[in-house]
């Protein structure tokens, strides 16, 4: 099997960092064409630097990193230093990156890649969808070069920023609407799925026991990451969000979902950023996404630990 051409759009962010490491640890499955960064968990300058720090940790300075949009389409930026720490990678002491940031804007890179690729590219979005929305607005023809978009975002149950909205969609609901309405082959992996994947003490210990710089950094970041989620939602342990997207691409058999018709609430104060799903699409109201609802958490963590052990 030829490695899948992959672009990761993200806002590192602790769980984005673990997802990038999982992708880098899977060179047989992924041809990682580049990483585009967006403002989200922390401001753009930090998400761009953190993506470079993580590639350096994985000894992959060859992966090109592109900075994208510094703020949402319309709303002012909401960040999440309370979850990820002031650096965005709380719990890991990573050196300043030596690999340069690419001069090309992330949107220009995405347009170039999707309009010239000989093989359709998979796009994993791990943050607010601002970069993809701007790319679609500027060049709708990019759809021709997209194999599928797998998005971490949304929730059919409760949100994690407000009772209604998950962070990535809440930060830029207008961008999410552009993406959901674009008719792309879209898979949504939201909180309904990721809240089933808990970073239990046993799973944390397995990462620490890798005894490598990557294992140490991953365990260090995950040790404190998401504690606020535990307190806010009364979860048994912190949920693992972004690595589920890469795990889905590696082992889709660990996930199951169904076609739905998604819409994004872009107005109001109580429900802005809500992913509203019609679970019974019809010919008149066809599905526009596959929404993942059940996951094999043990299988996901076994995959993550096994692969990170290769870095
Ligand atoms: O709601 C969780 C998502 O928002 C994750 O992608 C996390 O990194 C933040 O971007
Ligand atoms: Ca993220």
Coordinates of C-alpha atoms and ligand atoms in Angstrom, one line a residue:
X1 CA 0.0 0.0 0.0
X2 CA 1.3 3.5 -0.9
X3 CA 1.5 5.8 2.2
X4 CA -1.5 8.0 2.4
X5 CA -0.7 11.7 1.5
X6 CA -1.6 13.6 4.7
X7 CA -1.8 17.2 5.9
X8 CA -2.4 18.0 9.5
X9 CA -4.0 21.4 10.4
X10 CA -3.7 22.0 14.1
X11 CA -3.4 24.3 17.1
X12 CA -0.7 22.6 19.3
X13 CA -1.8 22.3 22.1
X14 CA -1.0 19.1 24.1
X15 CA -3.3 16.7 22.4
X16 CA -2.4 18.1 18.9
X17 CA 1.2 17.4 19.8
X18 CA 0.4 13.7 20.7
X19 CA -1.5 13.4 17.4
X20 CA 1.5 14.8 15.4
X21 CA 3.8 12.3 17.2
X22 CA 1.4 9.4 16.3
X23 CA 1.4 10.5 12.6
X24 CA 5.2 10.9 12.6
X25 CA 5.6 7.4 14.1
X26 CA 3.6 5.9 11.2
X27 CA 5.7 6.5 8.1
X28 CA 4.5 3.3 6.4
X29 CA 0.9 4.6 6.5
X30 CA 1.4 8.4 6.1
X31 CA 3.3 10.6 3.7
X32 CA 3.1 13.8 5.9
X33 CA 3.2 16.6 3.3
X34 CA 3.1 19.4 5.9
X35 CA 1.6 20.7 9.1
X36 CA -0.5 23.9 9.0
X37 CA -1.1 25.8 12.2
X38 CA -3.9 28.0 13.3
X39 CA -4.7 30.2 16.4
X40 CA -6.7 28.2 18.9
X41 CA -5.5 26.6 22.1
X42 CA -2.8 29.3 22.1
X43 CA -2.1 32.2 19.7
X44 CA -0.7 31.5 16.3
X45 CA 3.0 32.3 17.0
X46 CA 3.0 29.6 19.7
X47 CA 1.0 27.0 17.7
X48 CA 3.5 27.4 14.9
X49 CA 6.5 27.2 17.2
X50 CA 5.1 24.2 19.1
X51 CA 4.5 22.3 15.8
X52 CA 8.2 22.8 15.1
X53 CA 9.2 21.8 18.6
X54 CA 7.2 18.5 18.3
X55 CA 8.7 17.7 14.9
X56 CA 12.2 18.4 16.4
X57 CA 11.4 16.1 19.3
X58 CA 10.5 13.3 16.9
X59 CA 13.8 14.1 14.9
X60 CA 11.8 15.1 11.9
X61 CA 13.0 18.6 11.1
X62 CA 12.2 17.8 7.4
X63 CA 8.4 18.2 7.9
X64 CA 7.4 21.7 6.6
X65 CA 5.4 23.8 9.1
X66 CA 3.2 26.7 7.8
X67 CA 1.5 29.4 9.9
X68 CA -2.0 30.2 9.0
X69 CA -4.8 32.4 10.3
X70 CA -4.1 34.3 13.5
X71 CA -7.8 34.8 14.4
X72 CA -11.3 33.4 13.6
X73 CA -13.3 34.7 10.6
X74 CA -15.5 37.0 12.6
X75 CA -15.3 36.3 16.3
X76 CA -12.4 37.5 18.5
X77 CA -10.0 34.7 19.4
X78 CA -10.7 32.4 22.4
X79 CA -7.7 30.5 23.7
X80 CA -7.3 27.7 26.2
X81 CA -4.1 28.3 28.2
X82 CA -6.0 27.0 31.3
X83 CA -6.0 23.5 29.7
X84 CA -2.7 23.5 27.8
X85 CA -0.6 25.8 29.9
X86 CA 0.9 29.2 28.9
X87 CA 3.3 27.6 26.4
X88 CA 0.6 25.3 25.0
X89 CA 2.7 22.3 25.8
X90 CA 2.5 22.2 29.5
X91 CA 4.5 19.4 31.1
X92 CA 7.2 19.1 28.5
X93 CA 10.5 21.1 28.5
X94 CA 11.2 21.3 24.7
X95 CA 14.1 23.3 23.3
X96 CA 13.5 26.2 20.9
X97 CA 12.9 24.9 17.4
X98 CA 15.9 25.2 15.0
X99 CA 13.9 24.3 11.8
X100 CA 12.6 27.5 10.2
X101 CA 8.9 28.2 9.7
X102 CA 8.0 28.1 6.1
X103 CA 7.5 31.6 4.5
X104 CA 4.4 30.5 2.6
X105 CA 1.1 31.1 4.3
X106 CA -0.8 28.0 5.3
X107 CA -3.7 28.9 3.1
X108 CA -1.4 29.3 0.1
X109 CA 0.2 25.9 0.9
X110 CA -3.2 24.2 1.1
X111 CA -4.4 25.7 -2.2
X112 CA -1.2 24.7 -3.9
X113 CA -1.3 21.1 -2.5
X114 CA -4.9 20.4 -3.2
X115 CA -5.0 21.9 -6.7
X116 CA -1.8 20.2 -8.0
X117 CA -1.7 16.9 -6.2
X118 CA -1.5 13.7 -8.4
X119 CA -3.2 11.7 -5.6
X120 CA -6.1 13.0 -3.4
X121 CA -4.8 14.2 0.0
X122 CA -6.3 13.4 3.4
X123 CA -6.7 16.5 5.7
X124 CA -6.8 16.0 9.5
X125 CA -8.1 19.1 11.2
X126 CA -7.3 19.2 14.9
X127 CA -8.2 22.9 15.7
X128 CA -10.5 25.7 14.7
X129 CA -11.4 25.4 11.0
X130 CA -10.3 28.9 10.0
X131 CA -7.5 27.9 7.7
X132 CA -9.7 25.4 5.8
X133 CA -12.6 27.8 5.6
X134 CA -10.4 30.6 4.1
X135 CA -8.9 28.1 1.7
X136 CA -12.4 27.0 0.5
X137 CA -13.6 30.6 0.1
X138 CA -10.5 31.6 -1.8
X139 CA -10.3 28.4 -4.0
X140 CA -13.4 26.2 -4.0
X141 CA -11.6 24.0 -6.5
X142 CA -9.5 22.5 -3.8
X143 CA -12.3 20.0 -3.3
X144 CA -10.9 18.1 -6.3
X145 CA -7.7 17.3 -4.4
X146 CA -9.2 16.2 -1.1
X147 CA -9.6 12.5 -0.4
X148 CA -11.3 13.1 3.0
X149 CA -11.4 15.5 5.9
X150 CA -11.3 14.0 9.3
X151 CA -12.2 16.7 11.9
X152 CA -11.8 16.7 15.6
X153 CA -14.7 18.9 16.7
X154 CA -18.3 19.2 17.7
X155 CA -20.5 17.3 20.1
X156 CA -24.0 15.9 19.9
X157 CA -24.0 15.7 23.7
X158 CA -22.7 18.4 26.0
X159 CA -19.9 20.8 25.0
X160 CA -16.7 21.6 26.7
X161 CA -16.5 25.3 26.5
X162 CA -20.3 25.9 26.9
X163 CA -22.9 23.4 27.6
X164 CA -23.7 23.5 23.9
X165 CA -20.3 23.9 22.1
X166 CA -17.0 22.1 21.7
X167 CA -13.9 24.3 21.7
X168 CA -12.8 24.0 18.0
X169 CA -16.2 24.8 16.7
X170 CA -16.9 27.4 19.4
X171 CA -13.7 29.4 18.5
X172 CA -14.7 29.7 14.9
X173 CA -18.3 28.6 14.2
X174 CA -18.5 30.6 11.0
X175 CA -15.5 28.7 9.6
X176 CA -17.1 25.4 10.7
X177 CA -20.3 26.4 8.8
X178 CA -18.2 27.0 5.6
X179 CA -16.6 23.6 6.0
X180 CA -19.7 21.6 6.8
X181 CA -21.6 23.3 4.0
X182 CA -18.9 22.7 1.4
X183 CA -20.0 19.1 0.6
X184 CA -16.5 17.6 1.4
X185 CA -16.1 13.9 2.3
X186 CA -16.2 14.7 6.0
X187 CA -15.9 12.6 9.2
X188 CA -16.6 14.3 12.5
X189 CA -14.9 12.9 15.6
X190 CA -16.4 14.9 18.5
X191 CA -16.6 14.8 22.2
X192 CA -19.2 12.0 22.1
X193 CA -16.3 9.8 20.8
X194 CA -13.2 11.4 22.5
X195 CA -14.8 11.4 26.0
X196 CA -14.7 7.6 25.7
X197 CA -10.9 7.7 25.5
X198 CA -9.6 8.4 28.9
X199 CA -5.9 8.9 29.9
X200 CA -6.0 6.6 32.9
X201 CA -3.1 6.3 35.3
X202 CA -2.3 2.9 33.8
X203 CA -2.2 4.3 30.3
X204 CA 0.0 7.2 31.4
X205 CA 2.4 4.8 33.1
X206 CA 2.6 2.7 29.9
X207 CA 3.8 5.9 28.1
X208 CA 6.3 6.8 30.8
X209 CA 7.6 3.2 30.7
X210 CA 8.6 3.7 27.1
X211 CA 11.7 5.2 28.7
X212 CA 12.4 7.5 25.7
X213 CA 12.5 11.3 25.3
X214 CA 9.2 11.1 23.3
X215 CA 7.5 8.9 25.9
X216 CA 8.7 11.2 28.7
X217 CA 7.5 14.3 26.9
X218 CA 4.1 12.7 26.0
X219 CA 3.5 11.4 29.5
X220 CA 4.6 14.8 31.0
X221 CA 2.2 16.7 28.8
X222 CA -0.7 14.3 29.4
X223 CA -0.2 14.1 33.1
X224 CA -1.7 17.5 33.7
X225 CA -3.5 18.1 30.4
X226 CA -7.2 18.0 30.7
X227 CA -7.4 18.0 34.5
X228 CA -9.8 21.0 34.1
X229 CA -12.0 18.7 31.9
X230 CA -12.1 16.2 34.8
X231 CA -13.1 18.9 37.3
X232 CA -15.6 20.6 34.9
X233 CA -17.3 17.4 33.6
X234 CA -16.7 15.0 36.5
X235 CA -14.8 12.7 34.2
X236 CA -12.9 9.7 35.6
X237 CA -9.8 10.8 33.8
X238 CA -8.8 13.4 31.2
X239 CA -10.2 12.7 27.7
X240 CA -7.8 12.4 24.7
X241 CA -9.1 14.3 21.7
X242 CA -6.8 14.9 18.7
X243 CA -4.9 11.6 18.6
X244 CA -8.2 9.9 17.9
X245 CA -8.2 11.5 14.4
X246 CA -4.8 9.9 13.5
X247 CA -5.8 6.6 15.2
X248 CA -9.0 6.6 13.0
X249 CA -6.9 7.0 9.9
X250 CA -4.6 4.2 11.0
X251 CA -7.3 1.8 12.4
X252 CA -10.8 2.8 11.3
X253 CA -11.9 -0.6 12.7
X254 CA -11.5 0.9 16.2
X255 CA -14.3 3.4 15.4
X256 CA -17.9 3.3 14.3
X257 CA -20.4 6.0 13.3
X258 CA -23.2 6.8 10.9
X259 CA -24.1 9.3 8.2
X260 CA -25.8 12.5 9.5
X261 CA -26.7 15.9 8.3
X262 CA -24.7 18.4 10.3
X263 CA -25.4 22.1 10.7
X264 CA -23.5 24.7 12.8
X265 CA -25.2 27.3 15.0
X266 CA -23.5 30.7 14.3
X267 CA -25.7 33.0 16.3
X268 CA -27.0 33.5 19.8
X269 CA -25.2 33.4 23.1
X270 CA -26.3 30.1 24.6
X271 CA -25.8 27.8 21.6
X272 CA -23.3 29.5 19.3
X273 CA -20.8 26.8 18.1
X274 CA -23.3 24.0 18.5
X275 CA -23.1 21.1 16.0
X276 CA -26.7 20.2 15.3
X277 CA -27.0 16.7 13.8
X278 CA -30.0 15.2 11.9
X279 CA -29.4 11.5 12.5
X280 CA -32.0 10.6 9.9
X281 CA -30.9 12.0 6.6
X282 CA -33.1 11.7 3.6
X283 CA -32.9 12.3 -0.2
X284 CA -34.3 15.7 0.5
X285 CA -32.0 16.4 3.4
X286 CA -28.9 14.2 2.6
X287 CA -26.1 13.4 5.0
X288 CA -23.0 15.7 4.8
X289 CA -20.8 13.9 7.3
X290 CA -20.1 10.6 9.0
X291 CA -20.3 11.2 12.8
X292 CA -18.3 8.8 14.9
X293 CA -20.2 7.6 18.0
X294 CA -18.3 4.6 19.5
X295 CA -14.6 3.8 19.8
X296 CA -12.4 1.1 21.2
X297 CA -10.4 3.2 23.7
X298 CA -8.2 0.3 24.8
X299 CA -7.3 -0.3 21.2
X300 CA -6.6 3.4 20.5
X301 CA -4.2 3.7 23.5
X302 CA -2.5 0.4 22.7
X303 CA -1.9 1.7 19.2
X304 CA -0.7 5.1 20.5
X305 CA 1.8 3.5 23.0
X306 CA 3.1 1.0 20.5
X307 CA 3.7 3.6 17.8
X308 CA 5.2 6.3 20.1
X309 CA 7.6 3.6 21.2
X310 CA 9.1 3.6 17.7
X311 CA 10.2 7.3 17.9
Ligands
LIG1 O1 -12.3 20.3 22.3 C1 -11.0 19.7 22.2 C2 -10.3 20.3 21.0 O2 -10.0 21.7 21.2 C3 -8.9 19.7 20.8 O3 -8.5 19.7 19.4 C4 -8.0 20.6 21.6 O4 -6.7 20.6 21.2 C5 -8.6 21.9 21.3 O5 -8.1 22.3 20.0
LIG2 CA1 -6.4 20.8 18.8

